[in-house]
PDB file of C-alpha atoms and ligand atoms in Angstrom:
ATOM      1  CA  SER C   1     -36.519 139.608  74.140  1.00 48.00           C
ATOM      2  CA  SER C   2     -36.173 141.977  75.708  1.00 54.00           C
ATOM      3  CA  PRO C   3     -37.798 142.871  78.732  1.00 57.00           C
ATOM      4  CA  ASP C   4     -40.235 145.150  77.193  1.00 59.00           C
ATOM      5  CA  SER C   5     -41.176 142.754  74.322  1.00 55.00           C
ATOM      6  CA  GLU C   6     -45.031 143.142  75.380  1.00 58.00           C
ATOM      7  CA  GLY C   7     -44.832 146.676  74.016  1.00 58.00           C
ATOM      8  CA  VAL C   8     -45.976 148.300  77.678  1.00 65.00           C
ATOM      9  CA  THR C   9     -43.524 151.115  77.463  1.00 73.00           C
ATOM     10  CA  PRO C  10     -43.750 153.063  74.669  1.00 75.00           C
ATOM     11  CA  GLU C  11     -40.869 153.871  72.629  1.00 79.00           C
ATOM     12  CA  LEU C  12     -38.905 157.265  72.539  1.00 85.00           C
ATOM     13  CA  GLU C  13     -38.832 158.819  68.599  1.00 88.00           C
ATOM     14  CA  LYS C  14     -37.413 161.481  69.754  1.00 93.00           C
ATOM     15  CA  ALA C  15     -35.551 163.578  72.381  1.00 92.00           C
ATOM     16  CA  GLY C  16     -34.194 167.267  72.026  1.00 93.00           C
ATOM     17  CA  LEU C  17     -34.722 171.470  72.469  1.00 93.00           C
ATOM     18  CA  LEU C  18     -36.478 173.652  70.311  1.00 96.00           C
ATOM     19  CA  ASN C  19     -38.421 176.710  71.190  1.00 96.00           C
ATOM     20  CA  LYS C  20     -41.737 176.565  72.451  1.00 97.00           C
ATOM     21  CA  THR C  21     -44.561 178.560  72.588  1.00 98.00           C
ATOM     22  CA  LYS C  22     -49.119 178.175  72.856  1.00 98.00           C
ATOM     23  CA  ILE C  23     -50.411 180.387  70.845  1.00 98.00           C
ATOM     24  CA  ALA C  24     -54.725 179.040  71.760  1.00 98.00           C
ATOM     25  CA  GLU C  25     -55.606 176.740  74.423  1.00 97.00           C
ATOM     26  CA  GLY C  26     -58.828 175.349  73.596  1.00 96.00           C
ATOM     27  CA  GLY C  27     -59.007 177.967  70.440  1.00 95.00           C
ATOM     28  CA  ARG C  28     -58.474 180.392  72.186  1.00 98.00           C
ATOM     29  CA  LYS C  29     -55.689 182.319  71.607  1.00 98.00           C
ATOM     30  CA  LEU C  30     -52.775 182.788  74.003  1.00 98.00           C
ATOM     31  CA  ARG C  31     -50.334 185.683  73.638  1.00 98.00           C
ATOM     32  CA  LYS C  32     -46.678 184.536  73.150  1.00 98.00           C
ATOM     33  CA  ASN C  33     -44.014 183.276  75.809  1.00 97.00           C
ATOM     34  CA  TRP C  34     -41.420 181.827  74.030  1.00 97.00           C
ATOM     35  CA  ASN C  35     -39.128 179.753  76.110  1.00 94.00           C
ATOM     36  CA  LEU C  36     -36.672 176.983  74.997  1.00 93.00           C
ATOM     37  CA  SER C  37     -37.653 173.331  76.885  1.00 94.00           C
ATOM     38  CA  TRP C  38     -36.709 169.733  75.920  1.00 92.00           C
ATOM     39  CA  VAL C  39     -39.743 168.165  73.552  1.00 94.00           C
ATOM     40  CA  VAL C  40     -39.327 163.681  73.759  1.00 93.00           C
ATOM     41  CA  LEU C  41     -42.043 162.570  72.090  1.00 95.00           C
ATOM     42  CA  VAL C  42     -42.924 159.217  72.954  1.00 93.00           C
ATOM     43  CA  GLY C  43     -45.590 156.637  71.921  1.00 92.00           C
ATOM     44  CA  ASN C  44     -48.149 158.439  71.213  1.00 94.00           C
ATOM     45  CA  SER C  45     -47.285 161.853  72.762  1.00 95.00           C
ATOM     46  CA  LEU C  46     -45.387 165.149  72.200  1.00 96.00           C
ATOM     47  CA  VAL C  47     -43.716 165.920  75.508  1.00 94.00           C
ATOM     48  CA  PHE C  48     -42.575 169.001  77.082  1.00 94.00           C
ATOM     49  CA  PHE C  49     -39.950 169.738  79.977  1.00 92.00           C
ATOM     50  CA  LYS C  50     -39.124 173.316  81.337  1.00 85.00           C
ATOM     51  CA  ASP C  51     -36.885 171.729  83.283  1.00 69.00           C
ATOM     52  CA  PRO C  52     -33.153 171.731  82.670  1.00 64.00           C
ATOM     53  CA  LYS C  53     -32.417 168.089  84.464  1.00 67.00           C
ATOM     54  CA  SER C  54     -34.960 166.975  82.458  1.00 70.00           C
ATOM     55  CA  GLN C  55     -32.303 167.027  79.682  1.00 75.00           C
ATOM     56  CA  ASN C  56     -32.120 163.245  78.723  1.00 74.00           C
ATOM     57  CA  PRO C  57     -33.230 160.917  76.923  1.00 69.00           C
ATOM     58  CA  ASP C  58     -35.118 158.801  80.426  1.00 74.00           C
ATOM     59  CA  SER C  59     -36.960 162.326  81.693  1.00 71.00           C
ATOM     60  CA  TRP C  60     -40.256 161.024  80.435  1.00 68.00           C
ATOM     61  CA  LYS C  61     -40.310 157.697  82.081  1.00 73.00           C
ATOM     62  CA  PRO C  62     -42.513 157.447  85.639  1.00 69.00           C
ATOM     63  CA  GLY C  63     -40.752 158.602  88.307  1.00 70.00           C
ATOM     64  CA  ASN C  64     -38.633 160.797  86.983  1.00 71.00           C
ATOM     65  CA  SER C  65     -38.725 164.747  85.976  1.00 75.00           C
ATOM     66  CA  ARG C  66     -42.546 165.731  85.991  1.00 83.00           C
ATOM     67  CA  PRO C  67     -43.053 167.557  82.385  1.00 87.00           C
ATOM     68  CA  GLU C  68     -44.832 171.257  82.128  1.00 90.00           C
ATOM     69  CA  SER C  69     -46.942 169.423  79.475  1.00 93.00           C
ATOM     70  CA  SER C  70     -47.758 166.628  76.898  1.00 94.00           C
ATOM     71  CA  VAL C  71     -50.149 167.009  73.424  1.00 96.00           C
ATOM     72  CA  ASP C  72     -51.698 164.187  72.521  1.00 97.00           C
ATOM     73  CA  LEU C  73     -51.150 163.749  68.493  1.00 98.00           C
ATOM     74  CA  ARG C  74     -54.179 161.331  67.983  1.00 98.00           C
ATOM     75  CA  GLY C  75     -55.958 164.158  65.493  1.00 98.00           C
ATOM     76  CA  ALA C  76     -53.243 166.275  65.380  1.00 98.00           C
ATOM     77  CA  GLN C  77     -52.185 168.293  62.340  1.00 98.00           C
ATOM     78  CA  LEU C  78     -49.633 170.619  61.698  1.00 98.00           C
ATOM     79  CA  GLN C  79     -48.456 173.297  59.051  1.00 98.00           C
ATOM     80  CA  TRP C  80     -45.462 175.398  58.609  1.00 98.00           C
ATOM     81  CA  ALA C  81     -46.074 178.657  59.986  1.00 98.00           C
ATOM     82  CA  ASN C  82     -43.759 180.910  58.760  1.00 94.00           C
ATOM     83  CA  ASP C  83     -46.204 183.698  58.280  1.00 97.00           C
ATOM     84  CA  LEU C  84     -46.924 183.038  62.336  1.00 98.00           C
ATOM     85  CA  SER C  85     -44.234 184.734  63.687  1.00 98.00           C
ATOM     86  CA  SER C  86     -40.352 186.760  62.992  1.00 98.00           C
ATOM     87  CA  LYS C  87     -38.643 183.426  63.600  1.00 98.00           C
ATOM     88  CA  LYS C  88     -37.238 181.360  61.012  1.00 97.00           C
ATOM     89  CA  ASN C  89     -38.078 177.805  60.664  1.00 98.00           C
ATOM     90  CA  VAL C  90     -41.601 177.298  62.724  1.00 98.00           C
ATOM     91  CA  PHE C  91     -44.305 175.215  62.613  1.00 98.00           C
ATOM     92  CA  LYS C  92     -47.565 175.088  64.240  1.00 98.00           C
ATOM     93  CA  LEU C  93     -48.861 171.929  66.055  1.00 98.00           C
ATOM     94  CA  ARG C  94     -53.122 171.962  66.733  1.00 98.00           C
ATOM     95  CA  THR C  95     -54.450 169.560  68.359  1.00 98.00           C
ATOM     96  CA  VAL C  96     -58.439 168.166  68.264  1.00 97.00           C
ATOM     97  CA  THR C  97     -58.739 170.268  71.731  1.00 97.00           C
ATOM     98  CA  GLY C  98     -57.802 173.121  69.964  1.00 97.00           C
ATOM     99  CA  ASN C  99     -54.450 173.559  71.546  1.00 98.00           C
ATOM    100  CA  GLU C 100     -51.854 175.542  69.797  1.00 98.00           C
ATOM    101  CA  PHE C 101     -48.183 175.754  69.636  1.00 98.00           C
ATOM    102  CA  LEU C 102     -45.668 176.899  67.688  1.00 98.00           C
ATOM    103  CA  LEU C 103     -42.172 174.992  67.668  1.00 98.00           C
ATOM    104  CA  GLN C 104     -38.805 176.331  66.472  1.00 98.00           C
ATOM    105  CA  SER C 105     -34.973 175.440  66.027  1.00 97.00           C
ATOM    106  CA  GLU C 106     -31.896 178.306  64.227  1.00 97.00           C
ATOM    107  CA  THR C 107     -31.098 174.802  62.488  1.00 97.00           C
ATOM    108  CA  GLU C 108     -33.576 173.371  60.160  1.00 98.00           C
ATOM    109  CA  THR C 109     -32.536 170.297  59.141  1.00 98.00           C
ATOM    110  CA  LEU C 110     -33.373 169.350  62.040  1.00 97.00           C
ATOM    111  CA  ILE C 111     -36.707 170.736  62.974  1.00 98.00           C
ATOM    112  CA  ARG C 112     -37.610 169.910  59.723  1.00 98.00           C
ATOM    113  CA  GLU C 113     -36.597 166.115  60.851  1.00 98.00           C
ATOM    114  CA  TRP C 114     -39.073 166.532  64.376  1.00 98.00           C
ATOM    115  CA  TYR C 115     -41.445 167.850  61.579  1.00 98.00           C
ATOM    116  CA  ARG C 116     -41.235 164.865  59.343  1.00 98.00           C
ATOM    117  CA  THR C 117     -40.878 162.362  63.070  1.00 97.00           C
ATOM    118  CA  ILE C 118     -43.972 163.835  64.351  1.00 98.00           C
ATOM    119  CA  GLN C 119     -46.085 164.234  61.366  1.00 98.00           C
ATOM    120  CA  ASN C 120     -44.986 160.189  61.063  1.00 97.00           C
ATOM    121  CA  VAL C 121     -46.813 159.429  64.667  1.00 96.00           C
ATOM    122  CA  ILE C 122     -49.727 161.837  63.482  1.00 97.00           C
ATOM    123  CA  ASP C 123     -50.005 159.274  59.999  1.00 97.00           C
ATOM    124  CA  ARG C 124     -49.985 156.292  62.345  1.00 96.00           C
ATOM    125  CA  LEU C 125     -52.368 157.325  64.786  1.00 95.00           C
ATOM    126  CA  ASP C 126     -54.506 158.541  61.388  1.00 93.00           C
ATOM    127  CA  LYS C 127     -54.800 154.730  60.269  1.00 93.00           C
ATOM    128  CA  GLU C 128     -55.472 152.512  63.689  1.00 89.00           C
TER     129      GLU C 128
HETATM  130  C1  I3P R 201     -43.999 189.572  71.222  1.00 88.48           C
HETATM  131  C2  I3P R 201     -42.799 188.154  71.648  1.00 88.48           C
HETATM  132  C3  I3P R 201     -42.378 187.293  71.183  1.00 88.48           C
HETATM  133  C4  I3P R 201     -43.232 188.264  69.114  1.00 88.48           C
HETATM  134  C5  I3P R 201     -44.432 188.506  68.656  1.00 88.48           C
HETATM  135  C6  I3P R 201     -44.703 190.239  70.304  1.00 88.48           C
HETATM  136  O1  I3P R 201     -44.232 190.594  72.845  1.00 88.48           O
HETATM  137  O2  I3P R 201     -41.780 190.139  70.568  1.00 88.48           O
HETATM  138  O3  I3P R 201     -41.057 187.345  71.102  1.00 88.48           O
HETATM  139  O4  I3P R 201     -43.012 186.976  68.306  1.00 88.48           O
HETATM  140  O5  I3P R 201     -44.530 188.630  67.961  1.00 88.48           O
HETATM  141  O6  I3P R 201     -45.228 190.887  70.271  1.00 88.48           O
HETATM  142  P1  I3P R 201     -44.621 190.045  73.920  1.00 88.48           P
HETATM  143  O7  I3P R 201     -42.860 189.775  74.488  1.00 88.48           O
HETATM  144  O8  I3P R 201     -44.131 192.153  73.418  1.00 88.48           O
HETATM  145  O9  I3P R 201     -45.500 189.721  74.124  1.00 88.48           O
HETATM  146  P2  I3P R 201     -42.518 186.143  67.344  1.00 88.48           P
HETATM  147  O10 I3P R 201     -40.872 185.951  68.203  1.00 88.48           O
HETATM  148  O11 I3P R 201     -43.219 184.390  67.159  1.00 88.48           O
HETATM  149  O12 I3P R 201     -42.230 187.155  66.073  1.00 88.48           O
HETATM  150  P3  I3P R 201     -46.728 188.807  67.469  1.00 88.48           P
HETATM  151  O13 I3P R 201     -47.536 190.154  67.869  1.00 88.48           O
HETATM  152  O14 I3P R 201     -45.926 189.148  65.883  1.00 88.48           O
HETATM  153  O15 I3P R 201     -46.717 187.307  67.353  1.00 88.48           O
END
């Protein structure tokens, strides 16, 4: 069996580069500031890195690069949000604490994969 057969280390679901901006903090609207972010979906969290050196699948592991921020997906909501940006392929992620992020890619297939994978995690957490 693997060294982690008891599942102590959360499972890496997905990692990649997306454009990201936070648009609300605790329900309060923020000014947009789009940045390219290395995004890692691991366990119940979406973790954001801004350091380009973080762009490897192990960046989220303890002792590696420090994340810029991390989002708990339990109770979070996703929706397509092309009305909230002049950019295409945009969705909004809203956390239970009222933090809101827009995530975007120029590549439609890529953003659709992210949407589906994050929604799967949210659905799994809803059933727990
Ligand atoms: C914002 C910037 C953003 C844009 C936003 C502008 O201007 O151009 O890229 O969002 O539009 O206000 P500034 O740099 O002066 O803050 P999108 O790229 O998502 O359209 P918005 O105010 O309509 O959200």
